[in-house]
Each structure stands twice: as structure tokens, then as C-alpha cells.
Short mmCIF file of C-alpha atoms in Angstrom, two decimals:
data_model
loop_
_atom_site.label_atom_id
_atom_site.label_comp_id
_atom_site.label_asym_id
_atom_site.label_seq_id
_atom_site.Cartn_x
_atom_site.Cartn_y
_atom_site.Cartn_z
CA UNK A 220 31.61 -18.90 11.42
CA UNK A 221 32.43 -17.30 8.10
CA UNK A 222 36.11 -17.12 8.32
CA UNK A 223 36.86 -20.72 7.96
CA UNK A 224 38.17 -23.42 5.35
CA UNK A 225 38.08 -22.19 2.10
CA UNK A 226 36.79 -18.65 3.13
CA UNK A 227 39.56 -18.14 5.95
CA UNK A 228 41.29 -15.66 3.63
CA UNK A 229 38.57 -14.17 1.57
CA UNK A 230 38.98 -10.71 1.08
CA UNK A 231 43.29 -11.23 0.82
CA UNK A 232 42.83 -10.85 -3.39
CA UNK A 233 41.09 -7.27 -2.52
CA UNK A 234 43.74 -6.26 -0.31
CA UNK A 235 47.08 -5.96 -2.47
CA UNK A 236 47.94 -3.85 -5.26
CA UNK A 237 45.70 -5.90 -8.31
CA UNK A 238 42.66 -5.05 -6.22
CA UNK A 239 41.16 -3.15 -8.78
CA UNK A 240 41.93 -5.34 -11.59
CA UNK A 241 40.38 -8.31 -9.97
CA UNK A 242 37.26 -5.99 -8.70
CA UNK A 243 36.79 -5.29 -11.97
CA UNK A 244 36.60 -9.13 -13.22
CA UNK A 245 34.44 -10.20 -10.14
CA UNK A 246 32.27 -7.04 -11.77
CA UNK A 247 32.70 -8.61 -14.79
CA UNK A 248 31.66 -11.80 -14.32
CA UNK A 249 28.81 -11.30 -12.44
CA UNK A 250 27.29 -9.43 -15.05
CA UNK A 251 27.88 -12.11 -17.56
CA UNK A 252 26.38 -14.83 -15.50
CA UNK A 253 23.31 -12.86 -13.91
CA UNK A 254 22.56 -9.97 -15.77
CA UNK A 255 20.39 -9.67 -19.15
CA UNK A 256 23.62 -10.49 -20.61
CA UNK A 257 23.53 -14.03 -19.10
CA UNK A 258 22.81 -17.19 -20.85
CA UNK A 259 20.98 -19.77 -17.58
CA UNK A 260 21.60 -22.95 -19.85
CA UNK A 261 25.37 -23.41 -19.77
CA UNK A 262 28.09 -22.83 -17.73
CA UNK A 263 31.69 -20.87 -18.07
CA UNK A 264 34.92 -22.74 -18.92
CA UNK A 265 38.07 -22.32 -17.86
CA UNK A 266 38.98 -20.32 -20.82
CA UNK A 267 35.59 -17.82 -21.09
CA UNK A 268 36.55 -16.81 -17.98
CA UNK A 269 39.71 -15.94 -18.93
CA UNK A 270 38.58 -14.23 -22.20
CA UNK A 271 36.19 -12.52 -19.89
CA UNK A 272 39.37 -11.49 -17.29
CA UNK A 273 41.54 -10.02 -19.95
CA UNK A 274 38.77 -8.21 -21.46
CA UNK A 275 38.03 -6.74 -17.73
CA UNK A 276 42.56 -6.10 -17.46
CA UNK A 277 41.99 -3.79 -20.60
CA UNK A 278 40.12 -1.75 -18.40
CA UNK A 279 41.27 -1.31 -14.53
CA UNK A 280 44.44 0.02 -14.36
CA UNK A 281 46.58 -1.00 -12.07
CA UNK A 282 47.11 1.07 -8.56
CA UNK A 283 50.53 0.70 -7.34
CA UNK A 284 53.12 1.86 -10.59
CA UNK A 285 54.22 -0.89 -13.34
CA UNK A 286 54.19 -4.74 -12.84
CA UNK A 287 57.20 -5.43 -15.17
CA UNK A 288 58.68 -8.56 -15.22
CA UNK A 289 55.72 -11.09 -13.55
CA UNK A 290 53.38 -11.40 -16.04
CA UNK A 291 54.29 -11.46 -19.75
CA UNK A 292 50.62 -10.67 -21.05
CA UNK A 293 46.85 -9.96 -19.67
CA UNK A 294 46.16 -13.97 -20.55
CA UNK A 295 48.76 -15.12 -18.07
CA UNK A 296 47.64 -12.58 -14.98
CA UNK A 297 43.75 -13.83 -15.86
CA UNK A 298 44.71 -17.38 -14.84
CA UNK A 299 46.64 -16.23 -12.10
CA UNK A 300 43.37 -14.09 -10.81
CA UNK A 301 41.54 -16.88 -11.38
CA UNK A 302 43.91 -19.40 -9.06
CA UNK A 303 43.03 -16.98 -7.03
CA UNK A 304 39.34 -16.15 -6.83
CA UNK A 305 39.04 -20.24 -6.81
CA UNK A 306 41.98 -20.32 -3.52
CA UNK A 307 40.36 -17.92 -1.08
CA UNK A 308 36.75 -18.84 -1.70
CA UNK A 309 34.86 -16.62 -4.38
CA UNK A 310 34.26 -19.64 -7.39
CA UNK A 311 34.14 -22.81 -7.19
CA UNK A 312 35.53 -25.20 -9.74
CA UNK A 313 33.04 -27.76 -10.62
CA UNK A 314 33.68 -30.80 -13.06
CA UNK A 315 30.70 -32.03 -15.77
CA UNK A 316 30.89 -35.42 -15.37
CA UNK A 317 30.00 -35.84 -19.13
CA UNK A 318 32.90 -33.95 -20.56
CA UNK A 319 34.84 -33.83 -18.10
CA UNK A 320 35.46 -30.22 -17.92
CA UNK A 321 35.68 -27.56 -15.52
CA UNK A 322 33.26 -25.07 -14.65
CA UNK A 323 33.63 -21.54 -12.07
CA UNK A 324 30.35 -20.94 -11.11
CA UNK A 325 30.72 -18.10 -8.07
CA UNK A 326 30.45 -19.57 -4.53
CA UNK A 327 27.54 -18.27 -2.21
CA UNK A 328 29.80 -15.57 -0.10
CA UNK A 329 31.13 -14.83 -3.43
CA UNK A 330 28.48 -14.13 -5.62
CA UNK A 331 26.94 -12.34 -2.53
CA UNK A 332 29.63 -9.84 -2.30
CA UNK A 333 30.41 -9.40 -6.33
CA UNK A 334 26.72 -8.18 -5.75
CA UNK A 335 27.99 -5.25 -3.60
CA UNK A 336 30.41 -4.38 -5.47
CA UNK A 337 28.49 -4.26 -9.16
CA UNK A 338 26.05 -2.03 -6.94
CA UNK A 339 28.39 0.40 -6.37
CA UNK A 340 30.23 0.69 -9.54
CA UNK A 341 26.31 1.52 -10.03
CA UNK A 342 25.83 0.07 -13.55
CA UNK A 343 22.66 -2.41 -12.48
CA UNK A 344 19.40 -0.88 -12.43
CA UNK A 345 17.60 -1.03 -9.01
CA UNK A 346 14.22 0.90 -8.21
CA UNK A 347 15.07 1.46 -4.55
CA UNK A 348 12.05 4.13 -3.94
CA UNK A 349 9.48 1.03 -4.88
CA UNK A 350 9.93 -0.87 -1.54
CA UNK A 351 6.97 1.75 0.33
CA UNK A 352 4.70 0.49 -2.14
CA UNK A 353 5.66 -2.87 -2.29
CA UNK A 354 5.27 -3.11 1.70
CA UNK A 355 2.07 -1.84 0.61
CA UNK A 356 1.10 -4.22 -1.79
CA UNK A 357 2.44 -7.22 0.31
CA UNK A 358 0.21 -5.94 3.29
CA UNK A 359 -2.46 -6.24 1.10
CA UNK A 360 -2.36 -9.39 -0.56
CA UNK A 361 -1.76 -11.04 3.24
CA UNK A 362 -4.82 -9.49 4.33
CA UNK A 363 -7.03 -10.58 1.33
CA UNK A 364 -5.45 -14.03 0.85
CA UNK A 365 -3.70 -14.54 4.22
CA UNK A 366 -0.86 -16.20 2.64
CA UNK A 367 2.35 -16.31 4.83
CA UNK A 368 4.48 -15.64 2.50
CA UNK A 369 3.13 -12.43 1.27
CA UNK A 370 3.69 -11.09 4.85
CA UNK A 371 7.58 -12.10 5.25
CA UNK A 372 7.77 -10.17 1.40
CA UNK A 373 6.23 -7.01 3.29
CA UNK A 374 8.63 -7.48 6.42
CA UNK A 375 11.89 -7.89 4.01
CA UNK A 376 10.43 -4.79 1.81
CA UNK A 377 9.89 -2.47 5.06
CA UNK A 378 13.69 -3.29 6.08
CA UNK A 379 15.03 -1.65 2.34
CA UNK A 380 13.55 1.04 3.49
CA UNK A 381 15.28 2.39 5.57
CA UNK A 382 18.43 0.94 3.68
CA UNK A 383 17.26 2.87 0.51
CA UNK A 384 17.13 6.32 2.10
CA UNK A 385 20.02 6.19 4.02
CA UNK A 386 21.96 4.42 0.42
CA UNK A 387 20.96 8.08 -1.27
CA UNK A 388 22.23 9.77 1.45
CA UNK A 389 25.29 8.03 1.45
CA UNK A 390 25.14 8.70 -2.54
CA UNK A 391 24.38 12.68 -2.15
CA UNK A 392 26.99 13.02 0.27
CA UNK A 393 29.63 11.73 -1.61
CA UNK A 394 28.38 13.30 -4.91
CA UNK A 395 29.46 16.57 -3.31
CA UNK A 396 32.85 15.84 -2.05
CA UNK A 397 33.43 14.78 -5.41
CA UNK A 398 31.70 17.97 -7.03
CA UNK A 399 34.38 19.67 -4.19
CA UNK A 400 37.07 18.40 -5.17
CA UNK A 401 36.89 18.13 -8.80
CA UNK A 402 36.18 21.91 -8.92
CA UNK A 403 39.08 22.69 -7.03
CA UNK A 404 41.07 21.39 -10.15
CA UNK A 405 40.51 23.97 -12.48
CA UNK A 406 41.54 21.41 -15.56
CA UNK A 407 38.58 19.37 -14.41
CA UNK A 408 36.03 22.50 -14.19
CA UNK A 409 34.30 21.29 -17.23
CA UNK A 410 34.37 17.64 -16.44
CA UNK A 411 32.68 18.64 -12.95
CA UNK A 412 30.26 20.31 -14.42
CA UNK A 413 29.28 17.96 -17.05
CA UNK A 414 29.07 14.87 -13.91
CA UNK A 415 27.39 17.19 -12.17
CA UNK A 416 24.19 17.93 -14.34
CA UNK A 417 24.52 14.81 -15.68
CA UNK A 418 24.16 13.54 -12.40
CA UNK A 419 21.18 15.80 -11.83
CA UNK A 420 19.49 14.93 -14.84
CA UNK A 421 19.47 11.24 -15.17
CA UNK A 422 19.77 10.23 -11.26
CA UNK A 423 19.06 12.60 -8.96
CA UNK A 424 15.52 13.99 -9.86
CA UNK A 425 14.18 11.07 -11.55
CA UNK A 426 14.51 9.18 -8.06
CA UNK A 427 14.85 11.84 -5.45
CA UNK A 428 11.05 13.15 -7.18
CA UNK A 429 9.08 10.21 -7.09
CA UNK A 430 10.29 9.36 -3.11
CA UNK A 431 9.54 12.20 -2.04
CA UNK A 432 6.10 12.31 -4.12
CA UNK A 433 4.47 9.11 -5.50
CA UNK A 434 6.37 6.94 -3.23
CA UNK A 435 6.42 9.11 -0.11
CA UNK A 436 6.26 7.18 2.97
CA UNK A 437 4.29 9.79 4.32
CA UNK A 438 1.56 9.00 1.61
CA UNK A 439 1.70 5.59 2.22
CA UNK A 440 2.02 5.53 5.71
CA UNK A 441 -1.33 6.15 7.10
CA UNK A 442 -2.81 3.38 4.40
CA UNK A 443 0.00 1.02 5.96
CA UNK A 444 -1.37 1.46 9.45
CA UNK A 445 -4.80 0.93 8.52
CA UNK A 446 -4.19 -2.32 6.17
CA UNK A 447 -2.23 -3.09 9.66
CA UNK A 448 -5.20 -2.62 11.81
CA UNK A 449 -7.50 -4.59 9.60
CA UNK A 450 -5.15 -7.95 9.82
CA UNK A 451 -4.97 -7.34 13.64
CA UNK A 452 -9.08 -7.28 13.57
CA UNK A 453 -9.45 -10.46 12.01
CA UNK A 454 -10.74 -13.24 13.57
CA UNK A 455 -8.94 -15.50 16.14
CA UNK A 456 -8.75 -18.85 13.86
CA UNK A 457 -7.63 -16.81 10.80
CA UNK A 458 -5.01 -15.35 12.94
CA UNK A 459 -4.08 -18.61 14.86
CA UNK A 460 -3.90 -20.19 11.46
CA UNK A 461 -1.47 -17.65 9.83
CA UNK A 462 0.80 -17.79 13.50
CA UNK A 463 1.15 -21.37 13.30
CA UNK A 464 2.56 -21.08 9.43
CA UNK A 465 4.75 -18.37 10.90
CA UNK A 466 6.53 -20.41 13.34
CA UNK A 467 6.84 -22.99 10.83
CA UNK A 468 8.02 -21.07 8.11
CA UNK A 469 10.38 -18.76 10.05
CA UNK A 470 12.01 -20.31 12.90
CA UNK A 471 14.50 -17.49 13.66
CA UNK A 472 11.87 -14.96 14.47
CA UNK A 473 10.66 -17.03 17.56
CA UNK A 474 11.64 -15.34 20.60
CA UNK A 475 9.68 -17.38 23.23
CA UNK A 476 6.94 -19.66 23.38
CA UNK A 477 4.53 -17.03 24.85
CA UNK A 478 5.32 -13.76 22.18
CA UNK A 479 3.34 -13.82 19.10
CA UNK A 480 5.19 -14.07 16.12
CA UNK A 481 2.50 -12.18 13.84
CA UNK A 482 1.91 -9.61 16.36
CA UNK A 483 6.30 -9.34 15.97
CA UNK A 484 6.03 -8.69 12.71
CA UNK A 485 3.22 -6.45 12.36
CA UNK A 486 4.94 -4.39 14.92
CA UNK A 487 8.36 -4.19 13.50
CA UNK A 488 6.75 -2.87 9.96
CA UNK A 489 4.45 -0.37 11.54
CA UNK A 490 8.01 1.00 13.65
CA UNK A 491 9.66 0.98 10.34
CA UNK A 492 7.28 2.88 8.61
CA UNK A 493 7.67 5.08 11.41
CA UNK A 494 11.44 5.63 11.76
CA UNK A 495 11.33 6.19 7.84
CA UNK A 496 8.39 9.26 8.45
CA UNK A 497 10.38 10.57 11.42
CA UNK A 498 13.65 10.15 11.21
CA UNK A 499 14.76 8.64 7.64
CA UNK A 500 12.49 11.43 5.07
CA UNK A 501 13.78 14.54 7.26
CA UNK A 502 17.11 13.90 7.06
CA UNK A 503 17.09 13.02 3.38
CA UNK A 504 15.63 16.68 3.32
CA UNK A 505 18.54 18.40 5.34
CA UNK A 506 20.61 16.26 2.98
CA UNK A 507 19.11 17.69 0.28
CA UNK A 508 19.21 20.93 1.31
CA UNK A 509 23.24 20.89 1.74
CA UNK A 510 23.58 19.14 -1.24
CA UNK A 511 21.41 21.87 -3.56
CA UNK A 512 23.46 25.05 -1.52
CA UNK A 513 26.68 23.30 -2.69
CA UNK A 514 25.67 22.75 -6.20
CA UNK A 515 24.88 26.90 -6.17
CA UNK A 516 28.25 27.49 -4.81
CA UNK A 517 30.02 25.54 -7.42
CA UNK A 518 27.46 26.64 -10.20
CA UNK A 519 28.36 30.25 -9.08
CA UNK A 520 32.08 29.36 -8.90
CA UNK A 521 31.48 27.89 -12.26
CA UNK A 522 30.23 31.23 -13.87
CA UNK A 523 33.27 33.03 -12.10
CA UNK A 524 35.41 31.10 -13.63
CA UNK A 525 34.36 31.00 -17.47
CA UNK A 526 33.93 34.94 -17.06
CA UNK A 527 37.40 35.28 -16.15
CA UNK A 528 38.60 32.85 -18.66
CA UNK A 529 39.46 35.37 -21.12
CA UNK A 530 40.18 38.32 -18.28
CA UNK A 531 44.25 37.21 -17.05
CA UNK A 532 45.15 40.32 -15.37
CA UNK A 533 48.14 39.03 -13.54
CA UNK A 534 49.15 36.87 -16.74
CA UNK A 535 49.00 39.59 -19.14
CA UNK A 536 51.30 42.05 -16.30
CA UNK A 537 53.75 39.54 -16.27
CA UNK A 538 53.89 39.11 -20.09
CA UNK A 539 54.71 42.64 -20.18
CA UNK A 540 57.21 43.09 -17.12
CA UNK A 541 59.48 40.61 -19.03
CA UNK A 542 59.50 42.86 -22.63
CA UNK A 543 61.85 45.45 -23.42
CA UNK A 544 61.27 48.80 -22.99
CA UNK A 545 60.50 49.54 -26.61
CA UNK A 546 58.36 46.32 -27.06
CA UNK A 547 56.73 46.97 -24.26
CA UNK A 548 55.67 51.06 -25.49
CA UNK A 549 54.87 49.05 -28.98
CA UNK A 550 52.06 47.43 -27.16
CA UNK A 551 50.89 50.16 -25.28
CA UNK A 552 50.52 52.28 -27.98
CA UNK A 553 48.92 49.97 -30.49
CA UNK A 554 46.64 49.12 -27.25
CA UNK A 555 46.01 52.69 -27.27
CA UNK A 556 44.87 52.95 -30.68
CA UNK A 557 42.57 50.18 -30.49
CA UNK A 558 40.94 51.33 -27.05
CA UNK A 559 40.57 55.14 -28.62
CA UNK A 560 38.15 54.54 -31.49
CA UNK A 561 34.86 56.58 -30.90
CA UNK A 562 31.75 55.25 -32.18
CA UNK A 563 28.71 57.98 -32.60
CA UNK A 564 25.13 56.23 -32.66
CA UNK A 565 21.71 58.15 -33.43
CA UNK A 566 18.91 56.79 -31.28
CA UNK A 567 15.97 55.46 -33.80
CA UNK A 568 13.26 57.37 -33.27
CA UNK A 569 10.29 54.57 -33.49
CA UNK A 570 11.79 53.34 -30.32
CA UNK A 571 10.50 56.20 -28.49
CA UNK A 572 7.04 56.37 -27.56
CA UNK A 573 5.00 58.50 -24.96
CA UNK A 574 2.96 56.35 -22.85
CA UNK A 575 -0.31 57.57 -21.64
CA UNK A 576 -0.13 58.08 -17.79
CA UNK A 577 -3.18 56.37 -16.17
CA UNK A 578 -4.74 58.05 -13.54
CA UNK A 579 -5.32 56.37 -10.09
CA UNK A 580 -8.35 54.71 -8.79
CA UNK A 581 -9.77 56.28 -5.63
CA UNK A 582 -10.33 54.37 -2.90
CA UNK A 583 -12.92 54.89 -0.04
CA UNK A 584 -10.88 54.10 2.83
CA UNK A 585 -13.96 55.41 5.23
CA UNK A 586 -15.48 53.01 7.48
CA UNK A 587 -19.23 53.58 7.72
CA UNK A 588 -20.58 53.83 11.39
CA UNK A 589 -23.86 51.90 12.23
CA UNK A 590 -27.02 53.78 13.51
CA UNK A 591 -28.41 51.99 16.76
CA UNK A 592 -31.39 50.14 15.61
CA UNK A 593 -35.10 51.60 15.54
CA UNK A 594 -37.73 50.41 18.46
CA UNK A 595 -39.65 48.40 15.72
CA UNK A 596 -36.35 46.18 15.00
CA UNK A 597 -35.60 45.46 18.47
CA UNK A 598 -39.20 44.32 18.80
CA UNK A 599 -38.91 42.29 16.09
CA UNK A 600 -35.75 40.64 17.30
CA UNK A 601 -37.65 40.73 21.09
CA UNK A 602 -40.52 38.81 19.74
CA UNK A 603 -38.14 36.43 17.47
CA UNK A 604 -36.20 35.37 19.98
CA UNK A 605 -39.45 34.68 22.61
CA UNK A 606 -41.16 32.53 19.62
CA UNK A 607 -37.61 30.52 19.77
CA UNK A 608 -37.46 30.29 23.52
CA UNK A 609 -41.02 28.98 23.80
CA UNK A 610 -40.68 26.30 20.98
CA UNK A 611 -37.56 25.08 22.16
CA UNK A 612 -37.33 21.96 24.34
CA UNK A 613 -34.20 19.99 25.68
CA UNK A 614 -33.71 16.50 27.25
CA UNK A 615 -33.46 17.62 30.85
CA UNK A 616 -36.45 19.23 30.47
CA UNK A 617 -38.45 16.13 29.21
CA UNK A 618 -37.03 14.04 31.90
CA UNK A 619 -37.99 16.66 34.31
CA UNK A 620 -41.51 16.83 33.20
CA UNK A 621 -41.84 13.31 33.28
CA UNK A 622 -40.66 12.31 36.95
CA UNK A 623 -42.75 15.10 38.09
CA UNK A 624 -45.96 13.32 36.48
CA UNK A 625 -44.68 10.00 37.58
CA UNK A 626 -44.24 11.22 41.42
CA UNK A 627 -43.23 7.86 43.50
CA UNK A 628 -44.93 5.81 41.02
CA UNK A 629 -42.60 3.82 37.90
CA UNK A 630 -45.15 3.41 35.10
CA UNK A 631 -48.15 6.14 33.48
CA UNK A 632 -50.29 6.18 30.75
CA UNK A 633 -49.36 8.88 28.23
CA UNK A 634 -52.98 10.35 28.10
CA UNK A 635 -52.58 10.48 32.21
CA UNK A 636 -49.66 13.06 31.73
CA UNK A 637 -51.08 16.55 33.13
CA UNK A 638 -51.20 19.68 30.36
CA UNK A 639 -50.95 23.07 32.80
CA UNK A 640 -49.27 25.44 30.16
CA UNK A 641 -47.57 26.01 27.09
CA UNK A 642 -44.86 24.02 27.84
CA UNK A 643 -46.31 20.94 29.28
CA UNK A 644 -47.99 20.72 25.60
CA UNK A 645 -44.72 20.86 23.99
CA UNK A 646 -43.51 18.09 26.58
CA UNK A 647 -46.16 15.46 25.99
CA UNK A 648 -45.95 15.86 22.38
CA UNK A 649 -41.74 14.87 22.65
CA UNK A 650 -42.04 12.48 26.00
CA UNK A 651 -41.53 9.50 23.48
CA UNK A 652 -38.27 10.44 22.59
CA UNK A 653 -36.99 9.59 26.19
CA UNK A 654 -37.23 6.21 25.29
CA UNK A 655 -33.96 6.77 22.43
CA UNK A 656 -30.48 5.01 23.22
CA UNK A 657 -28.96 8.57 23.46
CA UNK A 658 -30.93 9.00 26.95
CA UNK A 659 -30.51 5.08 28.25
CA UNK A 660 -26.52 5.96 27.57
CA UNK A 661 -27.29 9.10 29.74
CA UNK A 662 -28.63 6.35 32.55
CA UNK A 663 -32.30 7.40 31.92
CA UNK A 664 -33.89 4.14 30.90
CA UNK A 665 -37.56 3.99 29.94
CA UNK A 666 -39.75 1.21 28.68
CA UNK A 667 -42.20 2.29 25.98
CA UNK A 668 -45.19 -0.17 25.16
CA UNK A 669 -47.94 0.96 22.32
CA UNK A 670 -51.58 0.85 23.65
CA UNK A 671 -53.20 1.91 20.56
CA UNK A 672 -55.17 5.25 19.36
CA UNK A 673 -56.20 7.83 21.20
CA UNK A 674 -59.00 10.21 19.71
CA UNK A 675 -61.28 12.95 21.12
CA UNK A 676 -59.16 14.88 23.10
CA UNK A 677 -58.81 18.77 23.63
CA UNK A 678 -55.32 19.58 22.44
CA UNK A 679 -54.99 16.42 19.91
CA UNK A 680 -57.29 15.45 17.28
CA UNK A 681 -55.51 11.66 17.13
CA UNK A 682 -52.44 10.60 18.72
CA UNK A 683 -50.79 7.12 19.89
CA UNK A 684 -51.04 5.62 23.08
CA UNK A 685 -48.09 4.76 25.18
CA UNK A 686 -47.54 2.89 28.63
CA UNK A 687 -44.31 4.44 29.86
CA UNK A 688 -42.53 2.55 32.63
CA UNK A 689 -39.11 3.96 34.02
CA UNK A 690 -36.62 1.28 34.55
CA UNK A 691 -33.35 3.53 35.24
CA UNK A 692 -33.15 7.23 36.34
CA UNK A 693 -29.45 7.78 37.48
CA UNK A 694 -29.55 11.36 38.31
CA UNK A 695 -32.92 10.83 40.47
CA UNK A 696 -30.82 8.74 43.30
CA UNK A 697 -28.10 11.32 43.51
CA UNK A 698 -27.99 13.32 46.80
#
């Protein structure tokens, strides 16, 4: 239960009118104790952290008009924020036994929290597009080392994801409603448009670029599935071995006794990964899409705006509806004068050249019409294609040529197979290739056994001996 004993009214110094004063030395703090900033060895005393406090007063303003009369200076409303941070739960106050002096380390929830809100405030640095690859890279150094630990890294990494895109989202969203309304200030055109490019320049494409190039989740998804596949493939004690240091390691992610906690996991990334291709990376493209029309609009507006900087119409009528009469013909006439000058300009002569016309290119657009082919070609192609046909042999011809020399017999000599015609020739010369896997998968199964040389013959001047014995014909004991 979170809201309970010291923590029962956390957020109550966040909820009156110092809120941003005291966000801003939680802010503050945190970046003293765990930024670069941050010295590890030694610990803040009561008064760092109210240096540290008044330094962060100097610059939140407070929210709700003056505070007059309750505190007297910045140093006496830092130890009050600090009664108060230490009351409801975000430090702690710690005594060193050996000086006997306080300490205000953060508390858990606290520090937690101050996290949030330095990450909005958005000074800290985070690479949020890294977590594809490093769900990658995790993957990877499970499967080659099959260290648990490496795997929970990849499951924690594969949750950011989706976090990350829908954080820049968030971010682009409210980037233009504050491009909106800034713009609709006209003393804040310039400051708009400075945040916005600026914005552009040093956040937006940096980041924006390299997720939706280098660290696309489309790129990396397919390698993510197959690095999946591979752990799923090893074998049974490697897997039983990293299951076991699962359960052990991560209690919370046992459902039942029965469900596998690696397959869990596995599963869970590879849906991730998915939700992030689908779902997550399209709408971070209709996101960007809105977000690029509004910047035109308010660039455009932009441009309207500094081009009629100079152009008052309505100011400069009402200027001159309050003069006097003779004022106001003053001003029209010496506008007059100025607007009746005529200025006579001769045309320089080496800027005028004669440029050779070119003549166009014809183009045969006819489409030539082919003659019918002469007797002599047609036998040609007659005699090529009858060479073709009677060279040609296919597996069901084999196996027919070889159950009708095997009859109701199962085995025959290869030098007993009959030669009638062309084609019987070209059979005997290919009937050992009926022994291949390609026709047992077919369900024609033959036994081939070597009986050595055969010489002397009519057809062949050498050729091998076979005894062929049919073990499976499938389409023979069909109806």
C-alpha cells in the first residue's frame, strides 16, 4: 500500500501554491546528488541543502500573487520546504553516528518521482530511440551466453519501447499547442519562432531521424524474430536450464506451475516488437504529419506577419482621422510629392542577347509491321522443336518405361531392359535416376545395387550394371 505512514500525504507539498518552488528544489537536488554534478563519497547537510533550496527560490517564481509577511527571506522558506519534503515522505533525515550530524538523502518514492519530474523539465540527457537496439543486443548476448540476466535486460528494454514512442508523441503534441498559442500573441511571434526552430534543430530531427532510420523497429524487427527463433531451437537442457534460473530469479512472472516462463517472455518481446511496427511507428507518422502541416501554417503566418510589419493600414487611417484639416492636407501633399518622382532607366544593352533557336529532333513514331515468316524458317523452327521433343524425357515417363519392363515381376537386370525405339534408348540411359530421393518422396521407391561392367553391347560401348528392385510404386495400386 503506498499511501501509508510517512507517505500517507505525499504529494500535499505539490498541491498548494509553493508547488513550483519546491518542484524546482526536488529538481534541484536530484541533480546535485545523481547527476555528473554529484559527488558519491559524502552526503548533504542540513545547511547544503538549504544553500541548494535558496539557490533553486531565486528561480521559480511563485504561482499564486505575493507571500508577504510569512517568510522574511529565501533561507527561512528553504527550511520550511525542507520540514516539509522530510514530513510527507520525499528525504529522509539520517544521523552519522561519528559526527553526529544530519544527512537528507531522498527516500525511495521520492527520489523515484524527483526522477519524473527532472525528465520533464527535460534537462537530463536520455537516448530513448536506443532501446530497439538494445533489445537487440540483449537477445543476443542470451542466445550466445545464455545468461538470465541478459534476457530480463531485453524484456525491460522492449517495454521502453513502446513508452519512448508514445513519450515523443506526447512531446510533438504539446510542442504544437504551444507553437499555437504562443503565435497567437503577436509580442511572442519572435520568441515562437526562435523555440520553434530551435526545437527543430537540436531535438526534433536529431531523434525523430535516427528512429525512424538507424533505429527503426522495422529494421530491427525481422533480426529480433529470428535471434527469437534461434533461442526457441535450442536444445531442451539449455532451455530447462535457463527456465529454472527464470523462476528463481523472477518470481513475479510465474503464472502457474504448468506455463513456461521463457516461452512468457519470449512471447511478450516478439508482441512488443510487434505493437511498436503496427501500431506505435504509424502513429508517430500521422503525428508527424500534423505536427509538420502546423509548423507550415505558423511559418506562413510568420511571413504574413513580418511583411505587414511595416504595412499599418488601419493605424496610419486613424493617425490621420484625428489631424486637423490643414495638417492633415500637409501630409497629403508632401505624400504626394514623394510618391510623384519619375525615375527614367535605359536598358544596358549587353543584357540582351539573341539566342539561337534549336530546331527539333524528329521522331519516327511508325511502328514497323512484321512479314509472316519464309517456309525455310518455319522448317527450321519445325525441325528445332522435333530435335527438343525427342531428347526430352520426364519422370513419369521413366517410371512408365520401367513397370512396363518389370510386368508382375519386382526386380530386373538393367541389361534385361528391352530397347524398341528411340525413346526406350533415351530411357535406359536415365532409368538410374529413379532411384533419387525426389522420386521415393513421390512414393516411387527403388532399390539400386551395382553389378559391375557391362561391355560389348549394340547401343553402348561400356556402361554399369544395375540390379533394380522396386520396393514402393504408389500410383501403380491406385484404381
Amino acid at each position: 500500500m503506498f499511501f501509508s505512514d510517512e507517505r500517507s500525504q505525499f504529494f500535499r507539498p505539490l498541491t498548494g501554491k509553493y508547488r513550483e518552488q519546491i518542484a524546482e528544489c526536488l529538481r534541484l537536488l536530484h541533480e546535485r546528488l545523481y547527476s555528473a554534478q554529484a559527488d558519491y563519497g559524502e552526503s548533504l547537510r542540513r545547511e547544503q541543502v538549504i544553500d541548494l533550496f535558496c539557490e533553486a527560490l531565486e528561480r521559480a517564481p511563485l504561482l499564486e500573487g505575493d507571500d508577504e509577511g510569512r517568510f522574511h527571506n529565501n533561507r527561512e522558506q528553504a527550511g520550511w520546504i525542507l520540514n516539509q519534503l522530510v514530513d510527507y515522505g520525499w528525504l529522509k533525515r539520517d544521523k552519522d553516528e561519528a559526527s553526529f550530524q544530519s544527512t537528507y538523502p531522498f527516500s525511495r518514492s521520492g527520489r523515484l518521482f524527483t526522477q519524473t519530474l527532472a525528465e520533464v523539465d527535460g534537462r537530463s540527457v536520455r537516448t530513448r530511440h536506443r532501446n530497439t537496439r538494445n533489445t537487440l543486443n540483449a537477445l543476443a548476448a542470451f542466445l550466445e551466453r545464455g545468461e538470465v540476466y541478459d534476457l530480463l535486460d531485453a524484456h525491460e528494454h522492449s517495454e521502453r519501447i513502446i513508452a519512448d514512442f508514445t513519450d515523443i508523441i506526447a512531446e510533438l503534441e504539446e510542442r504544437k499547442r504551444e507553437l499555437v498559442r504562443e503565435v497567437e500573441a503577436q509580442q511572442l511571434v519572435q520568441q515562437a519562432s526562435d523555440q520553434f526552430f530551435d526545437f527543430m534543430e537540436k531535438r526534433f530531427q536529431p531523434d525523430v531521424a535516427i528512429r525512424l532510420s538507424a533505429d527503426s523497429v522495422e529494421k530491427h524487427r525481422d533480426r529480433i524474430q529470428s535471434t527469437i527463433g534461434k533461442i526457441r531451437r535450442r536444445p531442451k537442457d539449455w532451455k530447462a536450464r535457463a527456465e529454472r534460473e527464470l523462476r528463481r530469479l523472477a518470481p513475479d512472472l510465474v503464472v502457474s506451475d504448468d506455463a513456461s516462463v521463457l516461452w512468457q517472455v519470449l512471447d511478450s518481446i516478439d508482441q512488443r516488437m510487434r505493437s511498436a511496427a503496427d501500431i506505435m511507428l504509424p502513429a508517430l507518422r500521422r503525428t508527424l504529419q500534423g505536427f509538420t502541416r502546423r509548423a507550415d501554417i505558423i511559418i506562413r503566418q510568420l511571413s504574413y506577419i513580418h511583411s505587414q510589419k511595416h504595412n499599418d493600414i488601419v493605424g496610419l487611417c486613424r493617425t490621420l482621422s484625428a489631424l486637423d484639416e490643414d495638417t492633415f492636407n500637409t501630409r497629403l501633399a508632401a505624400a504626394g510629392q514623394a510618391m510623384a518622382g519619375l525615375r527614367v532607366g535605359l536598358v544596358d544593352p549587353a543584357h540582351n542577347r539573341l539566342r539561337e533557336r534549336r530546331q527539333p529532333r524528329p521522331v519516327q513514331s511508325r511502328v514497323t509491321e512484321m512479314d509472316a515468316p519464309d517456309a525455310a524458317t518455319l522448317r527450321d523452327l519445325y525441325l528445332q522443336q522435333q530435335l527438343e521433343k525427342a531428347f526430352s524425357i520426364n519422370g513419369g515417363a521413366l517410371r512408365d518405361y520401367l513397370r512396363q519392363a518389370l510386368g508382375a515381376s519386382r526386380r530386373i537386370d538393367n541389361r534385361d531392359l528391352p530397347i524398341d525405339n528411340a525413346a526406350d534408348l533415351l530411357a535406359l540411359s536415365h532409368v538410374i535416376e529413379l532411384g533419387s530421393a525426389d522420386h521415393g518422396e513421390a512414393g516411387f521407391r527403388l532399390k539400386v545395387e551395382p553389378t559391375g561392367d557391362i561391355s560389348g553391347e549394340h547401343y553402348f560401348e561400356r556402361r554399369d550394371g544395375f540390379l533394380l528392385e522396386l520396393e514402393q510404386d504408389d500410383d501403380a495400386q491406385r484404381p
